[in-house]
């Protein structure tokens, strides 16, 4: 068996995708100003939220520091995604912010009051500013 190639350096974005390609779920990770940014796109429900849960679990396991979840590309989400976000926020000790919600996500956040439990900011820059230590 040939040796495994070394992992990508942290500054190179990595992508996680759902095996169910018709849902087109993608999570692109990047480092920005000391925070791990997870740019999420696609329709996230019980069948397709796995990559987001994996990315958040990896952030916790790796001690990635503050995390910003960018939601501008999310077209649909159900309670499973909300639960994954809340679990990630708790596991990260409150060092997670949501950023740039799509119109669908903004309506969902407002309807269920998610922003009372998990801070939501209008942009990734605002979210990074809010989550970084002062």
mmCIF file of N, CA and C in Angstrom:
data_model
loop_
_atom_site.group_PDB
_atom_site.id
_atom_site.type_symbol
_atom_site.label_atom_id
_atom_site.label_comp_id
_atom_site.label_asym_id
_atom_site.label_seq_id
_atom_site.Cartn_x
_atom_site.Cartn_y
_atom_site.Cartn_z
ATOM 1 N N UNK A 1 0.836 -1.171 0.000
ATOM 2 C CA UNK A 1 0.000 0.000 0.000
ATOM 3 C C UNK A 1 0.889 1.246 0.000
ATOM 4 N N UNK A 2 0.683 2.183 -0.939
ATOM 5 C CA UNK A 2 1.528 3.375 -0.985
ATOM 6 C C UNK A 2 1.265 4.262 0.232
ATOM 7 N N UNK A 3 2.269 5.053 0.630
ATOM 8 C CA UNK A 3 2.070 5.943 1.782
ATOM 9 C C UNK A 3 1.003 6.983 1.470
ATOM 10 N N UNK A 4 0.304 7.397 2.515
ATOM 11 C CA UNK A 4 -0.743 8.413 2.357
ATOM 12 C C UNK A 4 -0.097 9.779 2.172
ATOM 13 N N UNK A 5 -0.666 10.606 1.295
ATOM 14 C CA UNK A 5 -0.108 11.948 1.125
ATOM 15 C C UNK A 5 -0.368 12.777 2.379
ATOM 16 N N UNK A 6 0.471 13.781 2.621
ATOM 17 C CA UNK A 6 0.260 14.626 3.798
ATOM 18 C C UNK A 6 -1.040 15.412 3.658
ATOM 19 N N UNK A 7 -1.652 15.811 4.783
ATOM 20 C CA UNK A 7 -2.895 16.590 4.709
ATOM 21 C C UNK A 7 -2.622 17.977 4.133
ATOM 22 N N UNK A 8 -3.684 18.594 3.615
ATOM 23 C CA UNK A 8 -3.566 19.953 3.093
ATOM 24 C C UNK A 8 -3.150 20.897 4.201
ATOM 25 N N UNK A 9 -2.369 21.915 3.874
ATOM 26 C CA UNK A 9 -2.041 22.914 4.894
ATOM 27 C C UNK A 9 -3.306 23.659 5.305
ATOM 28 N N UNK A 10 -3.342 24.222 6.527
ATOM 29 C CA UNK A 10 -4.555 24.862 7.034
ATOM 30 C C UNK A 10 -5.100 25.971 6.152
ATOM 31 N N UNK A 11 -4.246 26.693 5.420
ATOM 32 C CA UNK A 11 -4.732 27.805 4.628
ATOM 33 C C UNK A 11 -5.416 27.371 3.333
ATOM 34 N N UNK A 12 -5.329 26.110 2.971
ATOM 35 C CA UNK A 12 -5.992 25.612 1.781
ATOM 36 C C UNK A 12 -7.403 25.178 2.168
ATOM 37 N N UNK A 13 -8.438 25.776 1.535
ATOM 38 C CA UNK A 13 -9.798 25.380 1.891
ATOM 39 C C UNK A 13 -10.021 23.891 1.651
ATOM 40 N N UNK A 14 -10.801 23.282 2.506
ATOM 41 C CA UNK A 14 -11.183 21.895 2.288
ATOM 42 C C UNK A 14 -12.690 21.839 2.111
ATOM 43 N N UNK A 15 -13.153 20.806 1.446
ATOM 44 C CA UNK A 15 -14.564 20.706 1.102
ATOM 45 C C UNK A 15 -15.094 19.364 1.571
ATOM 46 N N UNK A 16 -16.231 19.394 2.255
ATOM 47 C CA UNK A 16 -16.966 18.184 2.598
ATOM 48 C C UNK A 16 -18.270 18.223 1.816
ATOM 49 N N UNK A 17 -18.669 17.101 1.253
ATOM 50 C CA UNK A 17 -19.919 17.038 0.513
ATOM 51 C C UNK A 17 -20.743 15.873 1.002
ATOM 52 N N UNK A 18 -22.039 16.022 0.876
ATOM 53 C CA UNK A 18 -22.944 14.938 1.205
ATOM 54 C C UNK A 18 -22.849 13.873 0.124
ATOM 55 N N UNK A 19 -22.917 12.588 0.519
ATOM 56 C CA UNK A 19 -22.902 11.547 -0.507
ATOM 57 C C UNK A 19 -24.153 11.587 -1.380
ATOM 58 N N UNK A 20 -25.214 12.231 -0.908
ATOM 59 C CA UNK A 20 -26.454 12.355 -1.658
ATOM 60 C C UNK A 20 -26.355 13.618 -2.518
ATOM 61 N N UNK A 21 -25.751 13.514 -3.695
ATOM 62 C CA UNK A 21 -25.400 14.680 -4.506
ATOM 63 C C UNK A 21 -26.603 15.475 -4.987
ATOM 64 N N UNK A 22 -27.811 14.894 -5.039
ATOM 65 C CA UNK A 22 -28.955 15.671 -5.496
ATOM 66 C C UNK A 22 -29.298 16.790 -4.515
ATOM 67 N N UNK A 23 -28.789 16.711 -3.309
ATOM 68 C CA UNK A 23 -29.004 17.779 -2.325
ATOM 69 C C UNK A 23 -27.895 18.825 -2.390
ATOM 70 N N UNK A 24 -26.806 18.514 -3.039
ATOM 71 C CA UNK A 24 -25.703 19.440 -3.275
ATOM 72 C C UNK A 24 -25.233 20.154 -2.010
ATOM 73 N N UNK A 25 -25.080 19.415 -0.917
ATOM 74 C CA UNK A 25 -24.570 20.007 0.323
ATOM 75 C C UNK A 25 -23.059 20.101 0.228
ATOM 76 N N UNK A 26 -22.543 21.296 0.509
ATOM 77 C CA UNK A 26 -21.093 21.509 0.508
ATOM 78 C C UNK A 26 -20.720 22.318 1.731
ATOM 79 N N UNK A 27 -19.593 21.965 2.314
ATOM 80 C CA UNK A 27 -19.022 22.731 3.422
ATOM 81 C C UNK A 27 -17.587 23.041 3.018
ATOM 82 N N UNK A 28 -17.298 24.286 2.796
ATOM 83 C CA UNK A 28 -15.947 24.724 2.464
ATOM 84 C C UNK A 28 -15.369 25.369 3.716
ATOM 85 N N UNK A 29 -14.231 24.863 4.158
ATOM 86 C CA UNK A 29 -13.613 25.400 5.377
ATOM 87 C C UNK A 29 -12.395 26.236 5.014
ATOM 88 N N UNK A 30 -12.226 27.301 5.776
ATOM 89 C CA UNK A 30 -11.056 28.158 5.592
ATOM 90 C C UNK A 30 -10.743 28.837 6.914
ATOM 91 N N UNK A 31 -9.526 29.295 7.054
ATOM 92 C CA UNK A 31 -9.102 30.074 8.222
ATOM 93 C C UNK A 31 -9.146 31.537 7.848
ATOM 94 N N UNK A 32 -9.719 32.327 8.725
ATOM 95 C CA UNK A 32 -9.797 33.761 8.481
ATOM 96 C C UNK A 32 -9.619 34.499 9.801
ATOM 97 N N UNK A 33 -8.536 35.261 9.913
ATOM 98 C CA UNK A 33 -8.260 36.088 11.092
ATOM 99 C C UNK A 33 -8.339 35.299 12.402
ATOM 100 N N UNK A 34 -7.883 34.069 12.387
ATOM 101 C CA UNK A 34 -7.856 33.271 13.607
ATOM 102 C C UNK A 34 -9.108 32.467 13.881
ATOM 103 N N UNK A 35 -10.108 32.569 13.020
ATOM 104 C CA UNK A 35 -11.343 31.791 13.186
ATOM 105 C C UNK A 35 -11.436 30.758 12.062
ATOM 106 N N UNK A 36 -12.076 29.648 12.363
ATOM 107 C CA UNK A 36 -12.384 28.650 11.350
ATOM 108 C C UNK A 36 -13.746 29.011 10.770
ATOM 109 N N UNK A 37 -13.810 29.248 9.460
ATOM 110 C CA UNK A 37 -15.060 29.592 8.791
ATOM 111 C C UNK A 37 -15.536 28.369 8.018
ATOM 112 N N UNK A 38 -16.772 27.970 8.274
ATOM 113 C CA UNK A 38 -17.412 26.879 7.541
ATOM 114 C C UNK A 38 -18.480 27.503 6.653
ATOM 115 N N UNK A 39 -18.247 27.546 5.350
ATOM 116 C CA UNK A 39 -19.222 28.091 4.406
ATOM 117 C C UNK A 39 -20.117 26.943 3.952
ATOM 118 N N UNK A 40 -21.379 27.001 4.358
ATOM 119 C CA UNK A 40 -22.322 25.909 4.130
ATOM 120 C C UNK A 40 -23.242 26.278 2.971
ATOM 121 N N UNK A 41 -23.470 25.321 2.065
ATOM 122 C CA UNK A 41 -24.435 25.552 0.994
ATOM 123 C C UNK A 41 -25.209 24.273 0.725
ATOM 124 N N UNK A 42 -26.411 24.450 0.186
ATOM 125 C CA UNK A 42 -27.259 23.325 -0.156
ATOM 126 C C UNK A 42 -28.482 23.239 0.729
ATOM 127 N N UNK A 43 -29.177 22.125 0.625
ATOM 128 C CA UNK A 43 -30.374 21.848 1.415
ATOM 129 C C UNK A 43 -29.998 20.860 2.508
ATOM 130 N N UNK A 44 -30.144 21.277 3.761
ATOM 131 C CA UNK A 44 -29.701 20.458 4.894
ATOM 132 C C UNK A 44 -30.892 19.927 5.672
ATOM 133 N N UNK A 45 -31.018 18.608 5.675
ATOM 134 C CA UNK A 45 -32.064 17.951 6.450
ATOM 135 C C UNK A 45 -31.477 16.681 7.066
ATOM 136 N N UNK A 46 -32.328 15.850 7.609
ATOM 137 C CA UNK A 46 -31.859 14.658 8.320
ATOM 138 C C UNK A 46 -30.986 13.765 7.434
ATOM 139 N N UNK A 47 -31.241 13.758 6.126
ATOM 140 C CA UNK A 47 -30.478 12.903 5.219
ATOM 141 C C UNK A 47 -29.173 13.527 4.737
ATOM 142 N N UNK A 48 -29.013 14.833 4.913
ATOM 143 C CA UNK A 48 -27.859 15.493 4.294
ATOM 144 C C UNK A 48 -27.030 16.359 5.235
ATOM 145 N N UNK A 49 -27.372 16.410 6.507
ATOM 146 C CA UNK A 49 -26.680 17.301 7.437
ATOM 147 C C UNK A 49 -25.367 16.704 7.961
ATOM 148 N N UNK A 50 -25.095 15.464 7.641
ATOM 149 C CA UNK A 50 -23.898 14.784 8.141
ATOM 150 C C UNK A 50 -22.592 15.545 7.974
ATOM 151 N N UNK A 51 -22.295 16.089 6.779
ATOM 152 C CA UNK A 51 -21.030 16.808 6.625
ATOM 153 C C UNK A 51 -20.885 18.003 7.575
ATOM 154 N N UNK A 52 -21.973 18.695 7.870
ATOM 155 C CA UNK A 52 -21.890 19.814 8.812
ATOM 156 C C UNK A 52 -21.573 19.300 10.210
ATOM 157 N N UNK A 53 -22.237 18.239 10.630
ATOM 158 C CA UNK A 53 -21.936 17.647 11.933
ATOM 159 C C UNK A 53 -20.490 17.186 12.016
ATOM 160 N N UNK A 54 -19.991 16.583 10.926
ATOM 161 C CA UNK A 54 -18.593 16.131 10.892
ATOM 162 C C UNK A 54 -17.627 17.303 10.984
ATOM 163 N N UNK A 55 -17.917 18.378 10.264
ATOM 164 C CA UNK A 55 -17.031 19.550 10.283
ATOM 165 C C UNK A 55 -16.989 20.182 11.669
ATOM 166 N N UNK A 56 -18.143 20.278 12.332
ATOM 167 C CA UNK A 56 -18.172 20.851 13.682
ATOM 168 C C UNK A 56 -17.471 19.927 14.678
ATOM 169 N N UNK A 57 -17.692 18.619 14.559
ATOM 170 C CA UNK A 57 -17.018 17.670 15.456
ATOM 171 C C UNK A 57 -15.503 17.740 15.269
ATOM 172 N N UNK A 58 -15.051 17.871 14.029
ATOM 173 C CA UNK A 58 -13.613 18.004 13.769
ATOM 174 C C UNK A 58 -13.063 19.283 14.381
ATOM 175 N N UNK A 59 -13.824 20.362 14.295
ATOM 176 C CA UNK A 59 -13.384 21.632 14.889
ATOM 177 C C UNK A 59 -13.215 21.484 16.394
ATOM 178 N N UNK A 60 -14.139 20.776 17.027
ATOM 179 C CA UNK A 60 -14.048 20.541 18.474
ATOM 180 C C UNK A 60 -12.837 19.664 18.774
ATOM 181 N N UNK A 61 -12.714 18.544 18.067
ATOM 182 C CA UNK A 61 -11.620 17.596 18.312
ATOM 183 C C UNK A 61 -10.247 18.211 18.066
ATOM 184 N N UNK A 62 -10.155 19.087 17.064
ATOM 185 C CA UNK A 62 -8.874 19.695 16.702
ATOM 186 C C UNK A 62 -8.549 20.936 17.521
ATOM 187 N N UNK A 63 -9.484 21.361 18.382
ATOM 188 C CA UNK A 63 -9.268 22.597 19.126
ATOM 189 C C UNK A 63 -9.111 23.775 18.183
ATOM 190 N N UNK A 64 -9.961 23.829 17.174
ATOM 191 C CA UNK A 64 -9.831 24.803 16.090
ATOM 192 C C UNK A 64 -10.012 26.250 16.531
ATOM 193 N N UNK A 65 -10.462 26.470 17.737
ATOM 194 C CA UNK A 65 -10.699 27.843 18.175
ATOM 195 C C UNK A 65 -12.076 28.303 17.763
ATOM 196 N N UNK A 66 -12.269 29.611 17.663
ATOM 197 C CA UNK A 66 -13.593 30.121 17.316
ATOM 198 C C UNK A 66 -14.032 29.639 15.932
ATOM 199 N N UNK A 67 -15.338 29.417 15.789
ATOM 200 C CA UNK A 67 -15.901 28.925 14.535
ATOM 201 C C UNK A 67 -17.013 29.867 14.083
ATOM 202 N N UNK A 68 -17.027 30.173 12.788
ATOM 203 C CA UNK A 68 -18.098 30.943 12.163
ATOM 204 C C UNK A 68 -18.724 30.052 11.100
ATOM 205 N N UNK A 69 -20.049 29.896 11.160
ATOM 206 C CA UNK A 69 -20.766 29.103 10.165
ATOM 207 C C UNK A 69 -21.498 30.079 9.245
ATOM 208 N N UNK A 70 -21.020 30.162 8.002
ATOM 209 C CA UNK A 70 -21.622 31.057 7.010
ATOM 210 C C UNK A 70 -22.789 30.342 6.344
ATOM 211 N N UNK A 71 -23.974 30.958 6.381
ATOM 212 C CA UNK A 71 -25.203 30.309 5.933
ATOM 213 C C UNK A 71 -25.779 30.905 4.650
ATOM 214 N N UNK A 72 -25.019 31.713 3.939
ATOM 215 C CA UNK A 72 -25.569 32.408 2.769
ATOM 216 C C UNK A 72 -25.988 31.465 1.647
ATOM 217 N N UNK A 73 -25.427 30.266 1.590
ATOM 218 C CA UNK A 73 -25.751 29.333 0.523
ATOM 219 C C UNK A 73 -26.766 28.267 0.889
ATOM 220 N N UNK A 74 -27.389 28.387 2.067
ATOM 221 C CA UNK A 74 -28.348 27.368 2.509
ATOM 222 C C UNK A 74 -29.728 27.688 1.935
ATOM 223 N N UNK A 75 -30.263 26.759 1.136
ATOM 224 C CA UNK A 75 -31.577 26.948 0.535
ATOM 225 C C UNK A 75 -32.710 26.377 1.354
ATOM 226 N N UNK A 76 -32.403 25.381 2.180
ATOM 227 C CA UNK A 76 -33.416 24.737 3.023
ATOM 228 C C UNK A 76 -32.711 24.123 4.214
ATOM 229 N N UNK A 77 -33.383 24.121 5.346
ATOM 230 C CA UNK A 77 -32.874 23.440 6.540
ATOM 231 C C UNK A 77 -34.059 23.006 7.379
ATOM 232 N N UNK A 78 -33.888 21.906 8.099
ATOM 233 C CA UNK A 78 -34.937 21.456 9.007
ATOM 234 C C UNK A 78 -34.404 21.457 10.435
ATOM 235 N N UNK A 79 -35.187 20.906 11.337
ATOM 236 C CA UNK A 79 -34.814 20.919 12.755
ATOM 237 C C UNK A 79 -33.532 20.136 13.023
ATOM 238 N N UNK A 80 -33.197 19.189 12.154
ATOM 239 C CA UNK A 80 -31.956 18.435 12.329
ATOM 240 C C UNK A 80 -30.748 19.361 12.220
ATOM 241 N N UNK A 81 -30.766 20.255 11.246
ATOM 242 C CA UNK A 81 -29.652 21.198 11.102
ATOM 243 C C UNK A 81 -29.595 22.137 12.297
ATOM 244 N N UNK A 82 -30.750 22.622 12.731
ATOM 245 C CA UNK A 82 -30.781 23.510 13.901
ATOM 246 C C UNK A 82 -30.161 22.802 15.096
ATOM 247 N N UNK A 83 -30.513 21.540 15.292
ATOM 248 C CA UNK A 83 -29.958 20.764 16.401
ATOM 249 C C UNK A 83 -28.439 20.611 16.272
ATOM 250 N N UNK A 84 -27.945 20.342 15.071
ATOM 251 C CA UNK A 84 -26.501 20.213 14.846
ATOM 252 C C UNK A 84 -25.802 21.532 15.181
ATOM 253 N N UNK A 85 -26.387 22.652 14.776
ATOM 254 C CA UNK A 85 -25.796 23.961 15.087
ATOM 255 C C UNK A 85 -25.753 24.205 16.594
ATOM 256 N N UNK A 86 -26.840 23.909 17.276
ATOM 257 C CA UNK A 86 -26.878 24.118 18.730
ATOM 258 C C UNK A 86 -25.895 23.201 19.451
ATOM 259 N N UNK A 87 -25.803 21.953 19.016
ATOM 260 C CA UNK A 87 -24.838 21.031 19.623
ATOM 261 C C UNK A 87 -23.407 21.506 19.387
ATOM 262 N N UNK A 88 -23.130 22.000 18.189
ATOM 263 C CA UNK A 88 -21.799 22.521 17.890
ATOM 264 C C UNK A 88 -21.460 23.720 18.749
ATOM 265 N N UNK A 89 -22.412 24.619 18.898
ATOM 266 C CA UNK A 89 -22.212 25.815 19.727
ATOM 267 C C UNK A 89 -21.886 25.415 21.164
ATOM 268 N N UNK A 90 -22.623 24.452 21.693
ATOM 269 C CA UNK A 90 -22.382 23.971 23.059
ATOM 270 C C UNK A 90 -21.018 23.289 23.159
ATOM 271 N N UNK A 91 -20.715 22.403 22.211
ATOM 272 C CA UNK A 91 -19.444 21.669 22.242
ATOM 273 C C UNK A 91 -18.245 22.609 22.118
ATOM 274 N N UNK A 92 -18.429 23.727 21.435
ATOM 275 C CA UNK A 92 -17.353 24.706 21.270
ATOM 276 C C UNK A 92 -17.326 25.718 22.412
ATOM 277 N N UNK A 93 -18.086 25.473 23.444
ATOM 278 C CA UNK A 93 -18.078 26.361 24.600
ATOM 279 C C UNK A 93 -18.589 27.754 24.286
ATOM 280 N N UNK A 94 -19.533 27.848 23.354
ATOM 281 C CA UNK A 94 -20.092 29.147 22.994
ATOM 282 C C UNK A 94 -19.224 29.944 22.036
ATOM 283 N N UNK A 95 -18.156 29.349 21.522
ATOM 284 C CA UNK A 95 -17.241 30.062 20.619
ATOM 285 C C UNK A 95 -17.614 29.835 19.151
ATOM 286 N N UNK A 96 -18.908 29.927 18.855
ATOM 287 C CA UNK A 96 -19.393 29.758 17.495
ATOM 288 C C UNK A 96 -20.411 30.849 17.202
ATOM 289 N N UNK A 97 -20.368 31.369 15.985
ATOM 290 C CA UNK A 97 -21.332 32.363 15.539
ATOM 291 C C UNK A 97 -21.854 31.950 14.173
ATOM 292 N N UNK A 98 -23.097 32.328 13.886
ATOM 293 C CA UNK A 98 -23.671 32.141 12.560
ATOM 294 C C UNK A 98 -23.524 33.451 11.806
ATOM 295 N N UNK A 99 -23.320 33.360 10.492
ATOM 296 C CA UNK A 99 -23.095 34.571 9.703
ATOM 297 C C UNK A 99 -23.826 34.521 8.372
ATOM 298 N N UNK A 100 -24.209 35.707 7.912
ATOM 299 C CA UNK A 100 -24.737 35.917 6.563
ATOM 300 C C UNK A 100 -25.828 34.914 6.189
ATOM 301 N N UNK A 101 -26.897 34.812 6.990
ATOM 302 C CA UNK A 101 -27.927 33.827 6.659
ATOM 303 C C UNK A 101 -28.631 34.151 5.340
ATOM 304 N N UNK A 102 -28.923 33.111 4.579
ATOM 305 C CA UNK A 102 -29.717 33.263 3.355
ATOM 306 C C UNK A 102 -31.118 33.730 3.751
ATOM 307 N N UNK A 103 -31.916 34.213 2.805
ATOM 308 C CA UNK A 103 -33.285 34.616 3.154
ATOM 309 C C UNK A 103 -34.071 33.490 3.843
ATOM 310 N N UNK A 104 -33.922 32.249 3.351
ATOM 311 C CA UNK A 104 -34.616 31.138 4.007
ATOM 312 C C UNK A 104 -34.143 30.989 5.448
ATOM 313 N N UNK A 105 -32.829 30.990 5.646
ATOM 314 C CA UNK A 105 -32.292 30.818 7.003
ATOM 315 C C UNK A 105 -32.694 31.978 7.904
ATOM 316 N N UNK A 106 -32.724 33.197 7.378
ATOM 317 C CA UNK A 106 -33.138 34.345 8.193
ATOM 318 C C UNK A 106 -34.569 34.141 8.688
ATOM 319 N N UNK A 107 -35.470 33.686 7.799
ATOM 320 C CA UNK A 107 -36.863 33.428 8.205
ATOM 321 C C UNK A 107 -36.924 32.321 9.258
ATOM 322 N N UNK A 108 -36.161 31.246 9.054
ATOM 323 C CA UNK A 108 -36.150 30.141 10.012
ATOM 324 C C UNK A 108 -35.618 30.605 11.367
ATOM 325 N N UNK A 109 -34.522 31.336 11.362
ATOM 326 C CA UNK A 109 -33.926 31.849 12.606
ATOM 327 C C UNK A 109 -34.929 32.719 13.353
ATOM 328 N N UNK A 110 -35.593 33.620 12.621
ATOM 329 C CA UNK A 110 -36.576 34.508 13.250
ATOM 330 C C UNK A 110 -37.780 33.728 13.772
ATOM 331 N N UNK A 111 -38.249 32.761 12.994
ATOM 332 C CA UNK A 111 -39.447 32.006 13.359
ATOM 333 C C UNK A 111 -39.240 31.193 14.637
ATOM 334 N N UNK A 112 -38.070 30.575 14.789
ATOM 335 C CA UNK A 112 -37.857 29.718 15.963
ATOM 336 C C UNK A 112 -37.072 30.407 17.076
ATOM 337 N N UNK A 113 -36.627 31.630 16.825
ATOM 338 C CA UNK A 113 -35.881 32.353 17.855
ATOM 339 C C UNK A 113 -34.488 31.797 18.094
ATOM 340 N N UNK A 114 -33.881 31.226 17.056
ATOM 341 C CA UNK A 114 -32.555 30.626 17.198
ATOM 342 C C UNK A 114 -31.515 31.639 17.667
ATOM 343 N N UNK A 115 -31.690 32.892 17.263
ATOM 344 C CA UNK A 115 -30.700 33.907 17.633
ATOM 345 C C UNK A 115 -30.706 34.243 19.121
ATOM 346 N N UNK A 116 -31.682 33.749 19.861
ATOM 347 C CA UNK A 116 -31.646 33.934 21.320
ATOM 348 C C UNK A 116 -30.687 32.932 21.977
ATOM 349 N N UNK A 117 -30.365 31.857 21.265
ATOM 350 C CA UNK A 117 -29.459 30.838 21.799
ATOM 351 C C UNK A 117 -28.095 30.851 21.118
ATOM 352 N N UNK A 118 -28.049 31.311 19.883
ATOM 353 C CA UNK A 118 -26.821 31.272 19.091
ATOM 354 C C UNK A 118 -26.716 32.583 18.318
ATOM 355 N N UNK A 119 -25.694 33.389 18.580
ATOM 356 C CA UNK A 119 -25.590 34.690 17.919
ATOM 357 C C UNK A 119 -25.511 34.578 16.394
ATOM 358 N N UNK A 120 -26.271 35.452 15.726
ATOM 359 C CA UNK A 120 -26.316 35.501 14.266
ATOM 360 C C UNK A 120 -25.907 36.908 13.837
ATOM 361 N N UNK A 121 -24.899 36.995 12.961
ATOM 362 C CA UNK A 121 -24.381 38.274 12.501
ATOM 363 C C UNK A 121 -24.597 38.418 11.001
ATOM 364 N N UNK A 122 -24.687 39.663 10.503
ATOM 365 C CA UNK A 122 -24.998 39.855 9.087
ATOM 366 C C UNK A 122 -23.878 39.480 8.120
ATOM 367 N N UNK A 123 -22.631 39.425 8.590
ATOM 368 C CA UNK A 123 -21.520 39.099 7.690
ATOM 369 C C UNK A 123 -20.496 38.230 8.413
ATOM 370 N N UNK A 124 -19.656 37.586 7.631
ATOM 371 C CA UNK A 124 -18.579 36.777 8.203
ATOM 372 C C UNK A 124 -17.638 37.667 9.007
ATOM 373 N N UNK A 125 -17.293 38.842 8.480
ATOM 374 C CA UNK A 125 -16.405 39.751 9.215
ATOM 375 C C UNK A 125 -16.991 40.133 10.567
ATOM 376 N N UNK A 126 -18.290 40.459 10.594
ATOM 377 C CA UNK A 126 -18.937 40.805 11.865
ATOM 378 C C UNK A 126 -18.908 39.623 12.831
ATOM 379 N N UNK A 127 -19.141 38.424 12.302
ATOM 380 C CA UNK A 127 -19.147 37.233 13.151
ATOM 381 C C UNK A 127 -17.755 36.953 13.710
ATOM 382 N N UNK A 128 -16.731 37.129 12.892
ATOM 383 C CA UNK A 128 -15.362 36.928 13.379
ATOM 384 C C UNK A 128 -15.048 37.949 14.464
ATOM 385 N N UNK A 129 -15.401 39.212 14.224
ATOM 386 C CA UNK A 129 -15.179 40.244 15.245
ATOM 387 C C UNK A 129 -15.866 39.872 16.555
ATOM 388 N N UNK A 130 -17.078 39.317 16.457
ATOM 389 C CA UNK A 130 -17.859 38.994 17.652
ATOM 390 C C UNK A 130 -17.328 37.779 18.403
ATOM 391 N N UNK A 131 -16.701 36.844 17.709
ATOM 392 C CA UNK A 131 -16.279 35.597 18.349
ATOM 393 C C UNK A 131 -14.824 35.622 18.815
ATOM 394 N N UNK A 132 -14.022 36.526 18.262
ATOM 395 C CA UNK A 132 -12.622 36.600 18.687
ATOM 396 C C UNK A 132 -12.515 37.242 20.061
ATOM 397 N N UNK A 133 -11.566 36.777 20.865
ATOM 398 C CA UNK A 133 -11.380 37.397 22.180
ATOM 399 C C UNK A 133 -10.981 38.862 22.021
ATOM 400 N N UNK A 134 -11.454 39.680 22.930
ATOM 401 C CA UNK A 134 -11.139 41.123 22.870
ATOM 402 C C UNK A 134 -9.736 41.403 23.329
#
